[in-house]
mmCIF file of C-alpha atoms in Angstrom:
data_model
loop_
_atom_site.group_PDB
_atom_site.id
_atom_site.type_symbol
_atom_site.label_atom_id
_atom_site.label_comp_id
_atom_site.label_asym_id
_atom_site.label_seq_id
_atom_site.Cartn_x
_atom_site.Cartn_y
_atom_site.Cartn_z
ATOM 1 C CA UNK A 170 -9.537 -22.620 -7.402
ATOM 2 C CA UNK A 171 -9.071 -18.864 -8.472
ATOM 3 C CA UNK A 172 -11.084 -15.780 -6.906
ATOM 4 C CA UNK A 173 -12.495 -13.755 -9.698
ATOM 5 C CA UNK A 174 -14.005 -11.590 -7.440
ATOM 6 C CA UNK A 175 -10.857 -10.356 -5.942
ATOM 7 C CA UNK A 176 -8.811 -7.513 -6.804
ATOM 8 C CA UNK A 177 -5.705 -6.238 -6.124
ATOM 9 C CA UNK A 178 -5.629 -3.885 -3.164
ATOM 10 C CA UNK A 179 -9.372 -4.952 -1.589
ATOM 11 C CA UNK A 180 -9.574 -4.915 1.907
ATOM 12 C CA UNK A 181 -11.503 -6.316 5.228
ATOM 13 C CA UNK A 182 -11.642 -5.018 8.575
ATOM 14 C CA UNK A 183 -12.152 -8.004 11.141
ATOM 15 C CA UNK A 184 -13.267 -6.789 14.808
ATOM 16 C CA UNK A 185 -12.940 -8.611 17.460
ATOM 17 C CA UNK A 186 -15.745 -10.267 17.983
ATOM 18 C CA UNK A 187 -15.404 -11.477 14.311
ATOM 19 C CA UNK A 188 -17.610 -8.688 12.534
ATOM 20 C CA UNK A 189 -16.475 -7.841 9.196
ATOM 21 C CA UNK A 190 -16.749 -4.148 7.463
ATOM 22 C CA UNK A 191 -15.908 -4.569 3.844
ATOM 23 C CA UNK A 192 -15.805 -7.580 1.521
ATOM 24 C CA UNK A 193 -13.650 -9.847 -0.665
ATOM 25 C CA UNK A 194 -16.561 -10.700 -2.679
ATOM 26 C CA UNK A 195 -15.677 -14.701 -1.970
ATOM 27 C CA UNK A 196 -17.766 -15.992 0.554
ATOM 28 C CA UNK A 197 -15.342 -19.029 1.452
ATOM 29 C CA UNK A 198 -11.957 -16.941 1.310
ATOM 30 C CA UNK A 199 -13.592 -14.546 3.322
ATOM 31 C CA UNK A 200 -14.449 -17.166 5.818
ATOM 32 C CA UNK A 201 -11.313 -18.299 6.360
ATOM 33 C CA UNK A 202 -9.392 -14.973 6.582
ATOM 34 C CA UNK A 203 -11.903 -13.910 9.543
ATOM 35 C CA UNK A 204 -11.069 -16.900 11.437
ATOM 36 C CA UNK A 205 -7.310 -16.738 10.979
ATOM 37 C CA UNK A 206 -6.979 -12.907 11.964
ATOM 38 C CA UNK A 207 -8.632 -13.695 14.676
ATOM 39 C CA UNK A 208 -5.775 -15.692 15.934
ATOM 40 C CA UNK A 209 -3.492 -13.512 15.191
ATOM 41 C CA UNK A 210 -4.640 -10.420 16.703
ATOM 42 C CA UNK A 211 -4.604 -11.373 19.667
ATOM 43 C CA UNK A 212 -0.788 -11.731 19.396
ATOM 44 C CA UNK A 213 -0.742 -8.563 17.245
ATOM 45 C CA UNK A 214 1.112 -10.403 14.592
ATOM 46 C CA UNK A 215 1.283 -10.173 10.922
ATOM 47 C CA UNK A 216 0.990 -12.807 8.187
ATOM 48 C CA UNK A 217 1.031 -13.066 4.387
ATOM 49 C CA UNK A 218 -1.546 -16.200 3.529
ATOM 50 C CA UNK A 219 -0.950 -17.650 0.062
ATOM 51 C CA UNK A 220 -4.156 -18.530 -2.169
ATOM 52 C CA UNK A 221 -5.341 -21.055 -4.670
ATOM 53 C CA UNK A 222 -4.699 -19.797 -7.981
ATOM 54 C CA UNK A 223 -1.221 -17.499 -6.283
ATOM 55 C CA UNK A 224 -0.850 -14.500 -4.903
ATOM 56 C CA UNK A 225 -1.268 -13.571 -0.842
ATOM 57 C CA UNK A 226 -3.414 -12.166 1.278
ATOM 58 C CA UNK A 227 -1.388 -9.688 4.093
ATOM 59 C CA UNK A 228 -3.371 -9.689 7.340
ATOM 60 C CA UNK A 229 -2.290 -6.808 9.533
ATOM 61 C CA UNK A 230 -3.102 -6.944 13.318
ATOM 62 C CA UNK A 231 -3.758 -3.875 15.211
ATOM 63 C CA UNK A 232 -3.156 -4.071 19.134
ATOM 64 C CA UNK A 233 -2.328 -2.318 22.239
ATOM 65 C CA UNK A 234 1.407 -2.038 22.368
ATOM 66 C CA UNK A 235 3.553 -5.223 22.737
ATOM 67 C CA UNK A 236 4.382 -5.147 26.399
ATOM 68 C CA UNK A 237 7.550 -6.760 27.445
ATOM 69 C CA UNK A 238 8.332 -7.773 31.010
ATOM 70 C CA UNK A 239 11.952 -7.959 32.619
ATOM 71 C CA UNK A 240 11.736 -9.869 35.470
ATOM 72 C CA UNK A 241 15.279 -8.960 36.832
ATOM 73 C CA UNK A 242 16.969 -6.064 36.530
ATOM 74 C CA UNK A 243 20.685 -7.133 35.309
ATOM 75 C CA UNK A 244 23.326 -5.863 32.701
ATOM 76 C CA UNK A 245 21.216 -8.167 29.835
ATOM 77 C CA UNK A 246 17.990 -6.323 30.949
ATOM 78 C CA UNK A 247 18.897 -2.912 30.842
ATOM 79 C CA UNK A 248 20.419 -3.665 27.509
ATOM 80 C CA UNK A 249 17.209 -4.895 26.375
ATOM 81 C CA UNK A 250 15.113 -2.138 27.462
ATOM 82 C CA UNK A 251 17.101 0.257 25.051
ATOM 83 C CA UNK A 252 16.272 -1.955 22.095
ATOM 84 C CA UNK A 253 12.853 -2.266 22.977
ATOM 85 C CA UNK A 254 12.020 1.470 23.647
ATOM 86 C CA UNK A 255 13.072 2.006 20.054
ATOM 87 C CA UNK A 256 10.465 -0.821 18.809
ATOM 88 C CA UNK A 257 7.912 0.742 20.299
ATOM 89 C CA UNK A 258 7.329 -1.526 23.337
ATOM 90 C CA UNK A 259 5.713 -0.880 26.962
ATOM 91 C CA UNK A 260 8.421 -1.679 29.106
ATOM 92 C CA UNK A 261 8.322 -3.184 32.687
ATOM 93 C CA UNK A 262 11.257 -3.730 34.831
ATOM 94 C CA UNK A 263 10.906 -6.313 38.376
ATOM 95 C CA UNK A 264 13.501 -6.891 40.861
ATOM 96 C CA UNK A 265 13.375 -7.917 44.518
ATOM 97 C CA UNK A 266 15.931 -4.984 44.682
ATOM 98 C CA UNK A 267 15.549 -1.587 44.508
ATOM 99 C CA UNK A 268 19.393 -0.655 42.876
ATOM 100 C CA UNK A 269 18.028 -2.655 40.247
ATOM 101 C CA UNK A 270 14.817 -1.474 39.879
ATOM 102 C CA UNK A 271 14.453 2.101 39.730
ATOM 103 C CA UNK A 272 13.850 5.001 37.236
ATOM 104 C CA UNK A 273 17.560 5.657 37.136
ATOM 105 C CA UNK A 274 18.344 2.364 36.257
ATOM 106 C CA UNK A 275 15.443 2.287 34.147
ATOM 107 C CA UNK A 276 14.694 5.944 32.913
ATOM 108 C CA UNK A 277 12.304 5.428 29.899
ATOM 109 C CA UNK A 278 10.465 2.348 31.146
ATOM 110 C CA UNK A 279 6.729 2.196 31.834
ATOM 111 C CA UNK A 280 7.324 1.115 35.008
ATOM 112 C CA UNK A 281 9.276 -0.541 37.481
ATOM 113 C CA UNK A 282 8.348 -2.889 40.628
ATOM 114 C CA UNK A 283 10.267 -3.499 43.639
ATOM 115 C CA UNK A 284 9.557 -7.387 45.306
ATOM 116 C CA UNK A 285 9.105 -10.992 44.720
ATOM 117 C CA UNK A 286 8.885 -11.794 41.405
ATOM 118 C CA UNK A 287 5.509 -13.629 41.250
ATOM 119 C CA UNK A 288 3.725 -10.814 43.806
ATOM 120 C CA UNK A 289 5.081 -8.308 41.344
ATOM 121 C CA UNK A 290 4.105 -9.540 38.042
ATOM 122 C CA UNK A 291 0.564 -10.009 39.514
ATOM 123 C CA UNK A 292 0.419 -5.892 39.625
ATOM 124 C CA UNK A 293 1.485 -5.815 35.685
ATOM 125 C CA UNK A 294 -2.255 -6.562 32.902
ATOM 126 C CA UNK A 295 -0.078 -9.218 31.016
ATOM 127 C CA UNK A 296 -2.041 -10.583 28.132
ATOM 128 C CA UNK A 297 -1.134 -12.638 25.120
ATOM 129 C CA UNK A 298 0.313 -9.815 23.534
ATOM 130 C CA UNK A 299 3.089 -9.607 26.696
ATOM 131 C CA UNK A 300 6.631 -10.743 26.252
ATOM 132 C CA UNK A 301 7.854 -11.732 29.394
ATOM 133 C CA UNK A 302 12.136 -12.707 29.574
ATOM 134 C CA UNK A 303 13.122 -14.294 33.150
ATOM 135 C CA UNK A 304 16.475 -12.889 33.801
ATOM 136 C CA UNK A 305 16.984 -12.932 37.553
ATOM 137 C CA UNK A 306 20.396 -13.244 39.959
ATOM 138 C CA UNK A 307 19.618 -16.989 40.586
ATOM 139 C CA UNK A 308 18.358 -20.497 39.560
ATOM 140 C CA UNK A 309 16.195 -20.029 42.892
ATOM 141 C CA UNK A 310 14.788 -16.628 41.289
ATOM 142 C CA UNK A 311 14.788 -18.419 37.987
ATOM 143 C CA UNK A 312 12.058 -20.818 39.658
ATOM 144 C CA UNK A 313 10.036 -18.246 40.971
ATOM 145 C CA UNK A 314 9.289 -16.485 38.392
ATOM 146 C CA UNK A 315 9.146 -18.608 35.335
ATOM 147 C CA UNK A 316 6.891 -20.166 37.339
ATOM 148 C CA UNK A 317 4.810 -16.989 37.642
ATOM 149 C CA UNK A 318 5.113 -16.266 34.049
ATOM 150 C CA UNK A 319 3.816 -18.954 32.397
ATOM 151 C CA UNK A 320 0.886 -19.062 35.039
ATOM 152 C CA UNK A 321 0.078 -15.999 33.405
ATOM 153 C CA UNK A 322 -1.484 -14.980 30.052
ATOM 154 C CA UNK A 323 1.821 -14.155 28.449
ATOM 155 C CA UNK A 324 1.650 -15.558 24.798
ATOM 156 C CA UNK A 325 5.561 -15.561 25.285
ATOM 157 C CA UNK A 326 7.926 -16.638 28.176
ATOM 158 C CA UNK A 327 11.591 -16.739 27.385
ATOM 159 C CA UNK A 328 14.296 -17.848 30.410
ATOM 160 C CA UNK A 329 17.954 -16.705 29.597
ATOM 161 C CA UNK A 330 20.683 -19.886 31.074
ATOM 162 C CA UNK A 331 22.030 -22.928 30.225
ATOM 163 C CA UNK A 332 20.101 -25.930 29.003
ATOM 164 C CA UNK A 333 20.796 -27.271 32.148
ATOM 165 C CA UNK A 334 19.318 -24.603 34.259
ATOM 166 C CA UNK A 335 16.390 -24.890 31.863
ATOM 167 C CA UNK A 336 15.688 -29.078 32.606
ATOM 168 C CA UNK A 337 16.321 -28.202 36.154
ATOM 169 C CA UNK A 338 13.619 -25.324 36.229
ATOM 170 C CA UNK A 339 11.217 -27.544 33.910
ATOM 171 C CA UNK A 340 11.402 -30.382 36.436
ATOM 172 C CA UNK A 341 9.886 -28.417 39.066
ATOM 173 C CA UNK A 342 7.130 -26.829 36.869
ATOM 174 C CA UNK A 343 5.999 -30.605 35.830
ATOM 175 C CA UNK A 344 6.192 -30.967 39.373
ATOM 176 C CA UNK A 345 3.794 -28.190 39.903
ATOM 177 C CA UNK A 346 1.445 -29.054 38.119
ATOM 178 C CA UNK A 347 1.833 -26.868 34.971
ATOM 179 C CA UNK A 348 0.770 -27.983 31.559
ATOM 180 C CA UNK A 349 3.340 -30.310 29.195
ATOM 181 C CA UNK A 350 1.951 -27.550 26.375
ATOM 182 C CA UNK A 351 2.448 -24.823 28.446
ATOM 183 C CA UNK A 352 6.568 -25.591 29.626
ATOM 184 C CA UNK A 353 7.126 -26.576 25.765
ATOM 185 C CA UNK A 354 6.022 -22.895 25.031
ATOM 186 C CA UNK A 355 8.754 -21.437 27.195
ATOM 187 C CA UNK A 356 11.414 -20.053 24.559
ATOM 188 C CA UNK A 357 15.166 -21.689 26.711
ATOM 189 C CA UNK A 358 17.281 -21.282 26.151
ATOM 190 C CA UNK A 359 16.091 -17.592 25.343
ATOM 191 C CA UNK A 360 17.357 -15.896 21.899
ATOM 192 C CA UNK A 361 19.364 -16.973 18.583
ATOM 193 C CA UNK A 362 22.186 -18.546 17.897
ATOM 194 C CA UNK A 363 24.264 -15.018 16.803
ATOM 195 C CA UNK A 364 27.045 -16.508 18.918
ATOM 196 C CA UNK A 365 26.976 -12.979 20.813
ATOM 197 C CA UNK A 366 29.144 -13.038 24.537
ATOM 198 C CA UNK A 367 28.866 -9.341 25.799
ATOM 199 C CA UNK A 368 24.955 -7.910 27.318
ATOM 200 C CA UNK A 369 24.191 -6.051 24.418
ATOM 201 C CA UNK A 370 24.955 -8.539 22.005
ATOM 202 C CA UNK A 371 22.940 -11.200 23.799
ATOM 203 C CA UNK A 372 20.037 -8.510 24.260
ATOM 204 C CA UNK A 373 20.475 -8.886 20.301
ATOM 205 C CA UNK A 374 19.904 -11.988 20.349
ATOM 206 C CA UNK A 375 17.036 -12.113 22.334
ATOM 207 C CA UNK A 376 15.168 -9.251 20.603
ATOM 208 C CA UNK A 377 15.548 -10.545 17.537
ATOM 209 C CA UNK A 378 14.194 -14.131 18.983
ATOM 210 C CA UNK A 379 10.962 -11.933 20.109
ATOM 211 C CA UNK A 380 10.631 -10.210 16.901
ATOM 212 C CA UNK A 381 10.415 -13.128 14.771
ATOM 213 C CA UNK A 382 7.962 -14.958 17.329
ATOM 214 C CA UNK A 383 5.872 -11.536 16.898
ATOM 215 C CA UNK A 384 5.678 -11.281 12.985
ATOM 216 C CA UNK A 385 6.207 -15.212 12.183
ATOM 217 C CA UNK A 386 9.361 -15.535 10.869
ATOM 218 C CA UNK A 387 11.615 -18.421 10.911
ATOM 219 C CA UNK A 388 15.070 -16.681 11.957
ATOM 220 C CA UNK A 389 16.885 -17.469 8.642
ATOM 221 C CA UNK A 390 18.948 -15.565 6.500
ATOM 222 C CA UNK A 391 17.152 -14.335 3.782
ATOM 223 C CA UNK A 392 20.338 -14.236 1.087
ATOM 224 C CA UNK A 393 20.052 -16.235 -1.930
ATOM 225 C CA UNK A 394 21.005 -19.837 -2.134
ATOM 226 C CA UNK A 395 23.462 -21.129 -4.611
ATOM 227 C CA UNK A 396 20.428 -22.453 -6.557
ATOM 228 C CA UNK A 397 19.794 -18.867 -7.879
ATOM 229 C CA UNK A 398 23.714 -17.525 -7.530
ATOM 230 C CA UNK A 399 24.309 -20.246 -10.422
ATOM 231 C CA UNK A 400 21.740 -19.412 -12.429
ATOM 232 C CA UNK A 401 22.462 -16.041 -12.364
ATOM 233 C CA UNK A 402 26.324 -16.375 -13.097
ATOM 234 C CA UNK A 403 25.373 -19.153 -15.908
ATOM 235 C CA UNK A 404 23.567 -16.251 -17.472
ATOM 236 C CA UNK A 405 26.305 -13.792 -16.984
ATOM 237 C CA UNK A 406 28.667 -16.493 -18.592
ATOM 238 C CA UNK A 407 26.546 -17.377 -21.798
ATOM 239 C CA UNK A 408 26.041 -13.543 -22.384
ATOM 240 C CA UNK A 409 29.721 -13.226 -22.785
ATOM 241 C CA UNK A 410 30.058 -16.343 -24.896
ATOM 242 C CA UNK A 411 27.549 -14.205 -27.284
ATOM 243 C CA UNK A 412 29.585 -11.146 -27.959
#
């Protein structure tokens, strides 16, 4: 099927509540595109949809801020809040300590929150458009408060350990009573495979992880396969042969 109707450059604004200002002039497309940026704004990510006949269709979510949430004020944590100022994120540091939670620690954050992990994250409006990374001082804390994320609306929990520590901690959700859909959301062990050691580089790791969840990317490289390095050195080659 090709869309006649549609042009180069036309655009829709999709509210909400699913109200449309503007057109694409195809009733069905149109449809469809309503329903799917829907979805995604509540996330406030991006996606290109491909069409019948080629080309794409770039929808482009507009939301509050991504907010990410540090539950645990460590080395990897403060490293993290650095990359995230810079991405434009609202920031929110917990710790049961205060040295670890504290606008000198912290100095650009939103906000930080002294006290038990799940009483603290309570105080924070997480939505689906919240980022939450559980990076505490202990498997015990570990417990508390992925269990306290992923009770929340956060559309993403990550927990930074050892796939160990992760079975361990998704034992005791299932014994809980939370969700089989909801534990396989949790992102653990947090972050890709950069094969970082050091805070910063693991904060990296994990940022990048979040960013790709956020605009829908698969965490590839994007350089050329051999597919098109051969073509374009067989081409090279028989221009030679010519002269």
């Amino acid at each position: 099927m090709t869309y006649a109707k549609l042009e180069i450059g036309d655009k829709i604004l999709v509210r909400r509540d699913g109200t449309v200002k503007g057109s694409l002039g195809e009733f069905d497309l149109e449809r469809s595109i309503v329903v799917r940026a829907q979805e995604l704004m509540a996330y406030g990510r991006c996606e290109f949809v491909p069409i019948d006949g080629g080309g794409e269709i770039f929808l482009e979510a507009y939301n509050t801020p991504p907010q990410l949430i540090l539950m645990g004020g460590g080395h990897i944590s403060k490293a993290l809040s650095g990359l995230a100022e810079n991405l434009g994120f609202s920031i929110f540091v917990i710790d049961d300590r205060s040295e670890f939670a504290n606008k000198e620690r912290f100095p650009s954050v939103t906000a930080t929150i002294v006290g038990p992990y799940d009483q603290a994250l309570s105080q924070i409006p997480v939505s689906t458009n919240s980022f939450i990374v559980v990076a505490t001082r202990g498997h015990q804390y570990d417990d508390l408060a992925t269990e306290a994320a992923v009770r929340s609306k956060a559309g993403y929990v990550g927990l930074l350990g050892s796939k160990r520590k992760s079975l361990l901690i998704f034992e005791k959700l299932f014994a809980n009573g939370i969700s089989e859909e909801r534990i396989k959301e949790i992102s653990a062990p947090i972050g890709l495979n950069i094969g970082g050691r050091t805070p910063e580089e693991i904060a990296m790791s994990i940022m990048a992880e979040i960013l790709m969840w956020r605009f829908g990317g698969d965490g590839k490289p994007m350089k050329m396969d051999q597919r098109l390095f051969k073509k374009a050195k067989d081409k090279a080659t028989g221009m030679l042969a010519g002269r």
